[in-house]
XYZ file of C-alpha atoms in Angstrom:
713
model
C 67.926 156.655 93.334
C 71.658 157.376 92.848
C 75.045 155.766 93.768
C 77.314 157.870 95.876
C 80.516 155.948 96.384
C 82.082 152.640 96.804
C 85.018 151.056 98.641
C 86.296 147.638 97.303
C 88.421 145.857 99.836
C 89.120 142.755 97.769
C 87.100 141.631 94.754
C 88.748 139.690 91.775
C 91.845 141.619 90.819
C 90.619 144.984 92.446
C 91.874 145.795 95.947
C 91.532 148.698 98.318
C 89.653 150.661 95.676
C 87.637 153.873 96.503
C 85.262 155.462 93.947
C 82.885 158.282 94.082
C 79.888 158.790 91.703
C 78.254 161.937 90.508
C 74.887 162.876 89.032
C 74.575 162.483 85.174
C 77.274 160.712 83.286
C 80.002 158.971 84.939
C 82.571 157.708 82.367
C 85.364 155.240 83.217
C 87.844 155.031 80.482
C 90.404 152.159 81.184
C 92.315 149.695 79.094
C 91.339 146.095 78.734
C 92.170 144.048 81.833
C 91.842 147.096 84.299
C 88.830 145.720 86.036
C 85.859 147.656 84.500
C 83.714 144.483 84.187
C 84.747 143.387 87.684
C 83.666 146.980 89.029
C 80.254 146.368 87.297
C 79.890 143.039 88.896
C 80.967 144.432 92.229
C 77.906 146.948 92.048
C 75.482 144.200 90.980
C 76.787 141.861 93.655
C 76.353 144.429 96.462
C 72.645 144.480 95.746
C 71.928 140.971 94.821
C 74.803 138.895 96.445
C 76.916 136.253 94.459
C 75.007 134.158 91.858
C 75.805 130.950 90.158
C 76.533 129.027 93.449
C 75.695 125.687 91.826
C 77.610 126.325 88.588
C 80.827 124.404 88.023
C 82.206 126.729 85.441
C 84.319 129.537 86.946
C 82.717 132.073 84.452
C 79.270 131.323 85.674
C 80.047 131.085 89.326
C 80.723 134.498 91.021
C 82.293 133.151 94.166
C 84.981 131.171 92.023
C 85.375 134.018 89.521
C 85.677 136.950 91.967
C 87.711 135.203 94.728
C 90.707 137.607 95.301
C 93.831 136.556 93.573
C 95.817 137.042 96.621
C 93.276 134.852 98.698
C 91.210 135.554 101.678
C 87.761 137.200 102.133
C 86.521 139.507 99.820
C 83.795 142.257 99.488
C 83.405 146.004 100.085
C 80.859 148.826 100.648
C 78.508 150.747 98.426
C 76.869 154.015 99.312
C 73.622 155.132 97.683
C 70.753 157.427 98.132
C 66.982 157.247 97.720
C 64.362 159.928 97.657
C 64.258 159.767 101.433
C 67.393 158.337 102.877
C 71.011 157.494 102.238
C 72.297 154.032 102.888
C 75.637 152.037 102.992
C 75.810 148.331 102.016
C 78.609 146.273 103.563
C 79.068 142.647 102.299
C 81.901 140.320 103.169
C 82.103 136.998 101.284
C 84.005 133.761 102.373
C 84.831 130.607 100.740
C 81.323 129.220 101.401
C 77.945 130.890 101.540
C 77.554 130.166 105.150
C 80.519 132.487 105.666
C 78.977 135.533 103.833
C 77.811 138.587 105.909
C 75.503 141.413 104.840
C 74.987 144.680 106.968
C 73.077 147.813 106.077
C 73.694 151.147 107.716
C 72.132 154.494 107.522
C 74.718 156.556 105.796
C 73.835 159.654 107.616
C 73.918 158.208 111.154
C 76.084 155.164 110.595
C 73.686 153.108 112.465
C 72.521 149.647 111.358
C 69.319 149.843 109.521
C 66.441 147.277 109.171
C 64.717 148.989 106.183
C 65.936 146.239 103.815
C 67.297 142.734 104.098
C 70.130 140.978 102.416
C 67.750 140.721 99.435
C 67.960 144.464 99.038
C 68.201 144.397 95.218
C 64.779 142.620 94.975
C 63.262 144.841 97.616
C 64.672 148.006 96.309
C 64.126 147.462 92.435
C 60.985 145.204 92.755
C 62.593 142.761 90.557
C 65.067 139.703 90.623
C 68.749 139.526 89.463
C 67.585 138.309 86.014
C 65.253 141.207 85.502
C 67.959 143.658 86.833
C 70.376 142.247 84.226
C 67.848 142.556 81.301
C 67.072 146.380 82.165
C 69.294 148.533 84.417
C 72.367 146.620 84.257
C 73.782 146.311 80.708
C 76.783 143.927 80.897
C 79.680 143.389 78.587
C 78.683 141.525 75.521
C 75.184 141.184 77.059
C 73.204 143.990 75.493
C 70.343 141.670 74.328
C 67.417 141.371 76.827
C 64.358 139.232 77.379
C 61.060 139.926 79.171
C 60.533 138.311 82.683
C 57.479 138.186 84.917
C 59.039 140.768 87.184
C 59.314 143.258 84.155
C 55.815 142.515 83.216
C 54.583 143.290 86.635
C 56.721 146.390 86.979
C 55.665 147.712 83.599
C 51.962 147.138 84.432
C 52.488 148.934 87.790
C 51.199 145.942 89.443
C 53.977 145.626 92.078
C 51.520 144.211 94.699
C 50.305 141.345 92.085
C 54.088 140.653 90.894
C 53.760 137.143 91.898
C 50.748 136.764 89.916
C 52.544 137.952 86.870
C 55.425 135.638 87.677
C 52.908 132.847 88.048
C 51.571 133.564 84.583
C 54.909 132.769 82.909
C 55.213 129.627 84.994
C 51.567 128.571 84.367
C 51.792 129.370 80.786
C 54.857 127.204 80.435
C 53.458 124.397 82.521
C 50.163 124.546 80.315
C 52.191 124.364 77.328
C 54.329 121.529 78.672
C 51.127 119.572 79.671
C 49.523 120.154 76.384
C 52.595 119.116 74.447
C 52.767 116.007 76.700
C 49.398 114.737 76.009
C 49.002 116.179 72.447
C 47.371 113.850 69.734
C 49.424 115.617 67.111
C 52.917 115.134 68.584
C 54.628 111.820 68.576
C 55.718 112.324 72.143
C 52.012 113.187 73.294
C 50.268 110.894 75.554
C 47.161 110.797 73.341
C 49.208 110.138 70.209
C 51.175 107.306 71.787
C 48.175 105.915 73.484
C 46.269 105.686 70.044
C 49.262 103.900 68.525
C 49.257 101.495 71.392
C 45.640 100.777 71.212
C 45.978 100.133 67.468
C 48.991 97.739 68.153
C 46.860 95.995 70.958
C 43.978 95.417 68.315
C 46.462 93.860 65.983
C 47.839 91.595 68.802
C 44.352 90.401 69.819
C 43.636 88.918 66.213
C 45.288 85.531 66.452
C 43.375 84.601 69.559
C 41.139 82.033 67.795
C 44.002 80.460 65.979
C 45.807 80.035 69.261
C 42.785 78.442 70.905
C 42.641 75.706 68.080
C 46.379 75.063 68.416
C 45.779 74.599 72.064
C 43.189 71.995 71.539
C 45.500 70.008 68.979
C 48.353 70.252 71.413
C 46.176 68.879 74.295
C 45.085 65.853 72.170
C 48.795 65.068 71.172
C 49.838 65.191 74.834
C 47.197 62.720 75.921
C 48.217 60.065 73.218
C 51.843 60.478 74.022
C 51.314 60.007 77.674
C 49.444 56.694 77.104
C 52.341 55.582 74.837
C 54.787 56.506 77.424
C 53.123 54.545 80.197
C 52.897 51.397 78.112
C 56.495 51.603 77.068
C 57.703 52.223 80.591
C 55.868 48.873 81.727
C 57.645 47.048 78.705
C 61.055 48.543 79.921
C 60.400 47.312 83.468
C 59.757 43.874 82.171
C 62.865 43.835 80.002
C 65.042 45.167 82.917
C 63.706 42.448 85.067
C 64.586 39.739 82.524
C 68.017 41.322 81.974
C 68.578 41.519 85.766
C 67.747 37.664 86.160
C 69.920 36.684 83.137
C 72.686 39.030 84.347
C 72.643 37.490 87.975
C 72.756 33.947 86.361
C 75.717 34.783 84.110
C 77.463 36.504 87.224
C 76.976 33.428 89.162
C 78.171 31.188 86.161
C 81.158 33.384 85.668
C 81.962 33.168 89.540
C 81.468 29.355 89.426
C 83.872 29.066 86.534
C 86.543 31.188 88.369
C 86.082 29.049 91.424
C 86.348 25.878 89.524
C 89.655 27.114 87.818
C 91.167 27.950 91.174
C 90.386 24.425 92.447
C 91.771 22.899 89.370
C 94.943 25.026 89.746
C 95.401 23.856 93.319
C 95.101 20.122 92.063
C 97.541 20.602 89.395
C 99.969 22.418 91.642
C 99.680 19.879 94.486
C 100.529 17.037 91.928
C 103.465 19.275 90.614
C 104.643 19.734 94.281
C 104.529 15.960 94.998
C 106.533 15.250 91.783
C 109.088 17.860 92.770
C 109.442 16.390 96.157
C 109.799 12.964 94.737
C 112.637 14.232 92.433
C 114.372 16.060 95.167
C 114.121 13.408 97.910
C 114.182 10.219 95.912
C 116.684 8.548 98.190
C 115.403 9.888 101.430
C 113.675 8.059 104.188
C 110.325 6.932 103.039
C 108.664 7.746 106.377
C 109.786 11.398 106.121
C 106.763 13.539 106.045
C 105.946 16.222 103.365
C 106.296 18.842 105.783
C 109.804 17.735 107.017
C 110.844 17.399 103.408
C 109.735 21.021 102.604
C 111.406 22.255 105.743
C 114.827 20.532 104.816
C 114.378 21.806 101.124
C 114.017 25.425 102.481
C 117.076 24.920 104.639
C 119.176 23.486 101.788
C 117.847 26.228 99.307
C 118.918 28.861 101.751
C 122.503 27.247 101.947
C 122.758 26.918 98.083
C 121.303 30.611 97.781
C 124.265 31.824 99.681
C 126.642 29.619 97.483
C 125.300 31.248 94.326
C 124.632 34.826 95.781
C 127.271 36.246 93.371
C 125.897 34.385 90.241
C 125.549 31.109 88.587
C 128.335 29.182 86.683
C 127.556 28.369 83.143
C 128.161 25.056 81.354
C 130.910 26.756 79.590
C 132.543 27.874 82.951
C 132.342 24.289 84.297
C 133.892 22.676 80.963
C 136.708 25.358 80.877
C 137.677 24.861 84.509
C 137.686 21.134 84.035
C 140.056 21.537 81.144
C 142.293 23.898 83.133
C 142.435 21.149 85.949
C 143.420 18.537 83.298
C 146.026 21.012 82.003
C 147.507 21.474 85.564
C 147.708 17.622 86.007
C 149.501 17.353 82.637
C 151.898 20.049 83.469
C 152.567 18.706 86.859
C 153.423 15.296 85.298
C 155.802 17.054 82.698
C 157.397 19.012 85.662
C 158.143 15.833 87.411
C 159.652 14.196 84.508
C 161.919 17.180 83.865
C 163.071 17.126 87.482
C 163.900 13.438 87.102
C 165.970 14.062 84.115
C 167.825 17.018 85.719
C 168.390 15.144 88.899
C 170.113 12.117 86.962
C 172.208 14.409 84.633
C 176.154 13.822 85.338
C 177.650 16.392 87.799
C 174.493 18.223 88.309
C 172.921 16.818 91.367
C 174.392 19.579 93.483
C 172.963 22.158 90.976
C 169.360 20.600 91.447
C 169.417 21.094 95.221
C 170.644 24.673 94.810
C 167.601 25.569 92.474
C 165.054 23.743 94.484
C 164.593 26.447 97.281
C 164.257 29.158 94.529
C 161.472 26.969 92.722
C 159.785 26.593 96.060
C 159.826 30.351 96.907
C 158.495 31.264 93.396
C 155.513 28.801 93.878
C 154.775 30.085 97.282
C 154.933 33.788 95.937
C 152.467 32.958 93.263
C 149.945 31.224 95.691
C 150.261 34.232 97.942
C 149.405 36.619 95.009
C 146.399 34.537 94.159
C 144.933 33.969 97.508
C 145.728 37.141 99.491
C 144.325 40.613 99.030
C 147.884 42.229 99.856
C 150.129 41.903 96.684
C 153.217 43.055 98.542
C 153.990 39.811 100.447
C 153.424 37.498 97.417
C 155.433 39.769 95.131
C 158.435 39.887 97.743
C 158.498 36.127 98.160
C 158.278 35.553 94.250
C 161.315 38.054 93.837
C 163.360 36.223 96.381
C 162.563 32.953 94.709
C 163.699 34.218 91.448
C 166.926 35.724 92.661
C 167.693 32.449 94.540
C 167.284 30.388 91.368
C 169.541 32.780 89.399
C 172.090 32.767 92.131
C 172.085 28.809 92.238
C 172.389 28.719 88.491
C 175.259 31.192 88.287
C 177.291 29.275 91.210
C 177.133 26.028 89.326
C 177.204 26.614 85.674
C 175.398 23.861 83.804
C 176.018 22.282 80.348
C 173.717 23.520 77.602
C 171.397 20.412 77.976
C 170.786 21.255 81.684
C 170.239 24.784 81.134
C 167.438 23.891 78.446
C 165.792 21.503 81.042
C 165.936 24.397 83.830
C 164.289 26.871 81.379
C 161.464 24.615 80.413
C 160.897 23.633 83.987
C 160.584 27.385 84.851
C 158.044 28.081 82.071
C 155.938 25.029 83.277
C 156.014 26.339 86.881
C 154.809 29.700 85.849
C 151.983 28.211 83.624
C 150.959 25.911 86.502
C 150.862 28.749 88.963
C 148.728 30.818 86.631
C 146.268 27.997 85.938
C 146.057 27.164 89.778
C 145.273 30.821 90.434
C 142.590 30.979 87.877
C 140.923 27.664 88.944
C 141.177 28.669 92.748
C 139.678 31.986 92.053
C 136.706 30.388 90.164
C 136.086 27.689 92.901
C 136.808 30.256 95.715
C 133.808 32.331 94.417
C 131.352 29.612 95.309
C 133.306 27.922 98.212
C 135.385 30.621 99.816
C 135.831 28.419 103.240
C 138.286 25.846 101.783
C 141.935 25.953 101.744
C 142.802 25.280 98.175
C 146.147 23.176 97.473
C 148.812 23.938 94.854
C 149.417 21.434 91.931
C 151.829 19.414 93.893
C 149.054 18.501 96.399
C 146.472 17.619 93.797
C 145.539 13.979 93.732
C 146.281 12.493 90.445
C 143.364 9.941 90.501
C 140.037 11.077 89.224
C 137.930 8.970 91.494
C 135.281 10.515 93.837
C 136.482 10.597 97.279
C 133.139 11.636 98.891
C 131.979 14.537 101.112
C 133.529 13.158 104.172
C 136.920 13.072 102.654
C 136.658 16.766 101.686
C 135.685 17.759 105.149
C 138.818 15.887 106.504
C 141.340 17.482 104.303
C 142.194 19.804 101.491
C 139.566 19.380 98.775
C 140.338 17.630 95.513
C 139.373 20.211 93.006
C 138.170 17.719 90.491
C 135.667 16.560 93.266
C 134.747 20.110 94.172
C 134.037 21.037 90.484
C 131.710 18.046 90.300
C 130.100 19.016 93.659
C 129.645 22.625 92.043
C 127.842 20.984 89.096
C 125.642 18.929 91.390
C 124.860 21.877 93.710
C 123.789 24.043 90.681
C 121.361 21.190 89.505
C 120.095 20.869 93.140
C 119.689 24.492 93.453
C 117.422 24.785 90.322
C 115.334 21.776 91.482
C 114.870 23.253 95.024
C 114.010 26.630 93.458
C 111.367 24.959 91.255
C 110.011 23.148 94.421
C 110.015 26.558 96.322
C 108.151 28.356 93.422
C 105.567 25.504 93.256
C 105.057 25.646 96.969
C 104.549 29.415 96.922
C 102.010 29.103 93.936
C 100.224 26.469 95.851
C 100.192 28.680 98.856
C 98.938 31.660 96.990
C 96.292 29.568 95.212
C 95.153 28.022 98.577
C 94.931 31.597 99.955
C 92.988 32.730 96.810
C 90.479 29.862 97.272
C 89.956 30.631 100.907
C 89.418 34.313 100.152
C 86.916 33.556 97.408
C 85.039 31.214 99.694
C 84.836 34.070 102.366
C 83.565 36.620 99.991
C 81.350 34.337 97.843
C 78.476 32.092 98.831
C 79.774 28.931 96.949
C 76.717 27.116 97.863
C 74.724 28.900 95.475
C 76.698 27.274 92.586
C 75.108 24.037 93.272
C 72.081 23.352 90.697
C 72.911 26.590 89.002
C 70.429 27.024 85.885
C 69.607 29.420 83.284
C 66.137 31.360 83.897
C 63.179 29.253 82.519
C 61.791 30.288 79.155
C 64.712 32.830 78.546
C 65.895 32.559 74.923
C 67.565 35.826 74.480
C 71.097 36.757 75.400
C 72.181 39.808 77.350
C 73.252 41.430 74.071
C 69.802 40.640 72.521
C 67.982 41.899 75.774
C 70.170 45.060 75.563
C 69.260 45.728 71.970
C 65.567 45.258 72.869
C 65.849 47.610 75.779
C 67.775 50.255 73.882
C 65.122 50.190 71.113
C 62.230 50.499 73.524
C 63.912 53.227 75.638
C 64.480 55.143 72.480
C 60.670 54.795 71.765
C 59.742 55.876 75.169
C 62.325 58.915 74.866
C 60.535 59.873 71.583
C 57.208 59.715 73.275
C 58.744 61.875 76.068
C 60.167 64.453 73.578
C 56.644 64.581 72.207
C 55.117 65.177 75.700
C 57.727 67.939 76.327
C 57.178 69.538 72.995
C 53.315 69.488 73.407
C 53.723 70.470 77.169
C 56.007 73.441 76.152
C 53.505 74.466 73.335
C 50.707 74.281 75.770
C 52.606 76.354 78.297
C 53.617 78.715 75.553
C 49.940 78.931 74.267
C 48.613 79.268 77.762
C 50.845 82.118 78.484
C 50.001 83.936 75.118
C 46.310 83.544 75.639
C 46.817 84.857 79.289
C 48.806 87.642 77.868
C 45.946 88.271 75.209
C 43.425 88.143 78.130
C 45.444 90.741 79.871
C 45.918 92.772 76.747
C 42.128 92.663 76.390
C 41.695 94.144 79.871
C 44.527 96.554 79.167
C 42.802 97.521 75.919
C 39.410 98.446 77.605
C 41.414 100.251 80.372
C 43.357 102.357 77.971
C 40.328 103.213 75.914
C 39.020 104.781 79.112
C 42.283 106.407 79.898
C 42.337 107.783 76.116
C 38.760 109.121 76.769
C 39.810 110.948 79.884
C 43.092 112.358 78.229
C 41.090 113.712 75.336
C 38.705 115.465 77.715
C 41.739 116.859 79.736
C 43.483 117.860 76.546
C 40.471 119.900 75.296
C 40.224 121.636 78.744
C 43.916 122.519 78.763
C 43.689 123.963 75.342
C 40.698 126.055 76.277
C 42.433 127.200 79.527
C 45.471 128.194 77.547
C 43.654 130.186 75.041
C 41.580 131.995 77.704
C 44.739 132.722 79.852
C 46.608 134.000 76.803
C 43.814 136.203 75.770
C 43.566 137.704 79.246
C 47.385 138.278 79.378
C 47.182 139.998 75.829
C 44.365 142.148 77.081
C 46.269 143.174 80.198
C 49.730 143.783 78.324
C 47.837 145.610 75.335
C 47.170 148.612 77.735
C 50.813 149.295 78.086
C 51.987 148.418 74.520
C 51.428 151.914 73.141
C 53.160 153.817 76.027
C 56.068 151.465 75.617
C 56.207 151.919 71.719
C 56.091 155.529 72.146
C 59.117 155.432 74.576
C 60.978 153.105 72.275
C 60.343 155.416 69.217
C 61.666 158.389 71.275
C 65.006 156.507 72.119
C 65.227 154.997 68.616
C 65.017 158.326 67.036
C 67.428 159.726 69.398
C 70.006 156.884 68.575
C 69.341 156.891 64.941
C 68.192 160.418 63.964
C 65.571 158.785 61.855
C 61.940 159.675 62.045
C 61.009 156.294 60.424
C 60.672 153.492 63.107
C 60.131 150.162 61.276
C 59.158 148.105 64.271
C 56.171 147.106 66.175
C 55.673 145.493 69.625
C 53.641 142.334 70.526
C 51.899 141.745 73.703
C 55.030 140.071 75.155
C 56.959 143.346 74.465
C 59.001 141.861 71.754
C 59.991 144.020 68.810
C 58.969 142.905 65.189
C 60.798 144.355 62.279
C 58.528 145.433 59.414
C 60.453 145.427 56.107
C 59.010 145.093 52.548
C 55.581 144.446 53.985
C 56.770 141.364 55.787
C 57.462 140.681 59.646
C 60.748 139.698 60.788
C 62.453 139.025 64.189
C 65.317 141.232 65.266
C 67.661 138.324 65.101
C 67.936 138.844 61.292
C 69.709 142.200 62.072
C 73.270 142.832 62.340
C 75.029 142.661 65.586
C 75.248 146.550 65.834
C 71.534 147.091 64.930
C 70.518 144.357 67.322
C 72.545 146.054 70.262
C 70.982 149.492 69.288
C 67.371 148.169 69.306
C 67.910 146.279 72.537
C 69.286 149.466 74.224
C 66.288 151.421 73.051
C 63.881 148.697 74.323
C 65.707 148.609 77.695
C 65.429 152.375 78.005
C 61.603 152.230 77.222
C 61.147 149.510 79.931
C 63.098 151.534 82.595
C 60.940 154.515 81.684
C 57.800 152.640 82.114
C 58.899 150.717 85.147
C 60.288 153.714 87.105
C 58.218 156.822 86.101
C 58.976 158.761 89.449
C 62.210 157.869 91.054
C 64.778 157.016 88.291
C 67.251 154.410 88.910
C 71.043 154.554 88.049
C 72.002 152.866 84.720
C 75.133 150.839 84.300
C 76.528 150.391 80.802
C 79.681 148.156 80.408
C 80.918 148.988 76.871
C 77.753 148.341 74.982
C 78.661 150.071 71.735
C 81.402 147.747 70.664
C 79.434 146.728 67.515
C 78.229 150.172 66.287
C 79.890 151.879 63.335
C 81.206 155.457 63.494
C 78.033 157.263 62.637
C 75.866 155.146 65.026
C 78.628 155.579 67.719
C 78.513 159.208 67.580
C 74.826 159.342 67.954
C 75.117 156.724 70.806
C 77.449 159.134 72.846
C 74.974 162.007 72.274
C 72.277 159.569 73.384
C 74.253 158.974 76.662
C 74.509 162.700 77.272
C 70.834 163.066 76.608
C 69.684 160.321 78.959
C 72.225 161.518 81.691
C 70.201 164.534 82.128
C 67.552 162.335 83.684
C 69.550 159.383 84.782
C 72.662 158.576 86.685
C 74.876 156.881 84.000
C 77.720 154.568 84.815
C 79.309 154.052 81.418
C 82.529 151.864 81.251
C 84.632 151.673 77.999
C 88.275 150.770 77.061
C 88.522 153.016 73.935
C 88.882 156.742 73.401
C 86.649 156.639 70.405
C 83.665 155.330 72.488
C 83.965 158.084 75.096
């Protein structure tokens, strides 16, 4: 068959390209990157479609690799001729395989043809794409080739049984994998591993008798520990019963002692209350009930609480105030004497009367300053009084003696006013409702005028000071009485609450449990020691039980291993039989295949020699071919694989072998041969012979030769 022409609509970097092909050698000399390999791939794809659909690497996935750079669908047409007809293949590729389209036309009639399907490459060349790449299609940097089942079938001219040849490789590989999988000589083989496993199981079964002896000893220990635990549990129950009985007794004794203390406290408080009442109401009516006394005491305490709401006077405060009152009395007497002296002085009677209004105004101003919260009225009256005194003294000039008396009298008046204010403020802090007098109204006598007298007129401050002392004492006594009453009330409530929450009748005839000689602490120590013994017995039980469980598990495992051992021995026997059968099958199959391939080895070797001599110019061909059509280098009497050759020699040998295969596979209708720059590794001498080689084979085959260098043209 031959290629006639192609039209590339979009394929990789190629776009709207038309090419025609001739018989013989078609050389395409283009620089790197011009699309030579893309054109070669296009021709392959026209026959076999896009490959590598599942590959992620772009270099291995044709769809990703040759998707047009400008985007959109891609594909084209390829026209070729066979011995009988001419055809035109049209393929269009999308982003997914479901979008691909294939159409075959009769190139002469332009009508659609059903002679081939979209698998036209397989149907036309009688081999898959892999075999195509290893024979007719020599890609860039892919000169090396390998034998496939389709190549075997085609060389043997057994196209009808090509599937059988393909099956040979698969069956052979499967046999090899199966033999390796169960091999007794490979560490990964089932027989090898099974034998190791059986040896391991045999070693694990050895301690079985020792485990049975340990099982018997652990059972005996467990029985003894259980008997001891039962006895100790009974002892603990008895100790707990004694402990509870003694604890109940001590709890009741403690409750009784608490109840007795409450009752004793009530009796003491009641006696204290009676004593306080007697002290507070010693002169009261003897027929006055206790309840009335307490009520009156409460009323009086409330009144006194208001009296002392701002604080309590100290003994020092009372003594100081009494001294200040005595000082006022003394100064009043001095002032009266001075006034008498001034009054009886010659020619100054008129002067005394002129000073008296000013003195009175001064005293009134001082009283206002002390007793009122507004300072202005008192200050005004005080100022007027001073001015009046100065005016009276100025209008009646006195002698030196009278002036001295007047001056002393003024100082005394100021001191009296100051002391009166201080005393009145002190007493007013406790008795604010009284109208306190000045010094001139103070009674000179020190006798007690009584409470009725205080209520009928302005109070005598000496009497009021003594009343403050008595009220203070009275307050403290009534407070003590009130505290005692509250304590008695609280204790009574405590007793009532205790009687409600406790059965006090149980306290009668309370006795310690009969025969009990131990204390709670002693019983607790005995209980702790006995509990520790039982816990130790429990630990022994748990340890023995755990050991028995473990031994039972191990013995069960050994029993299972024994059954496994017997089963695996049977499995090993079956595997050994299967292994022998597989090896025998493999050997017979290999012998049959070698016999089949051997019939074609000599024709292939002759074809190889022809092309090798054509490429090298040497009559000596130091190679031989095995049944798999692989070439073996004979050098210095030893055999070597072609992988030991240089890259150039490997490429040369591979091209010759490909040509030998093609000649054997297609003896009648020769296919085209595509070579994508296969001579890059050859030296100059071999390159010249390779070019002559192309020209020679082009006489029988259509050759598509792509290269990027003039020297390889």
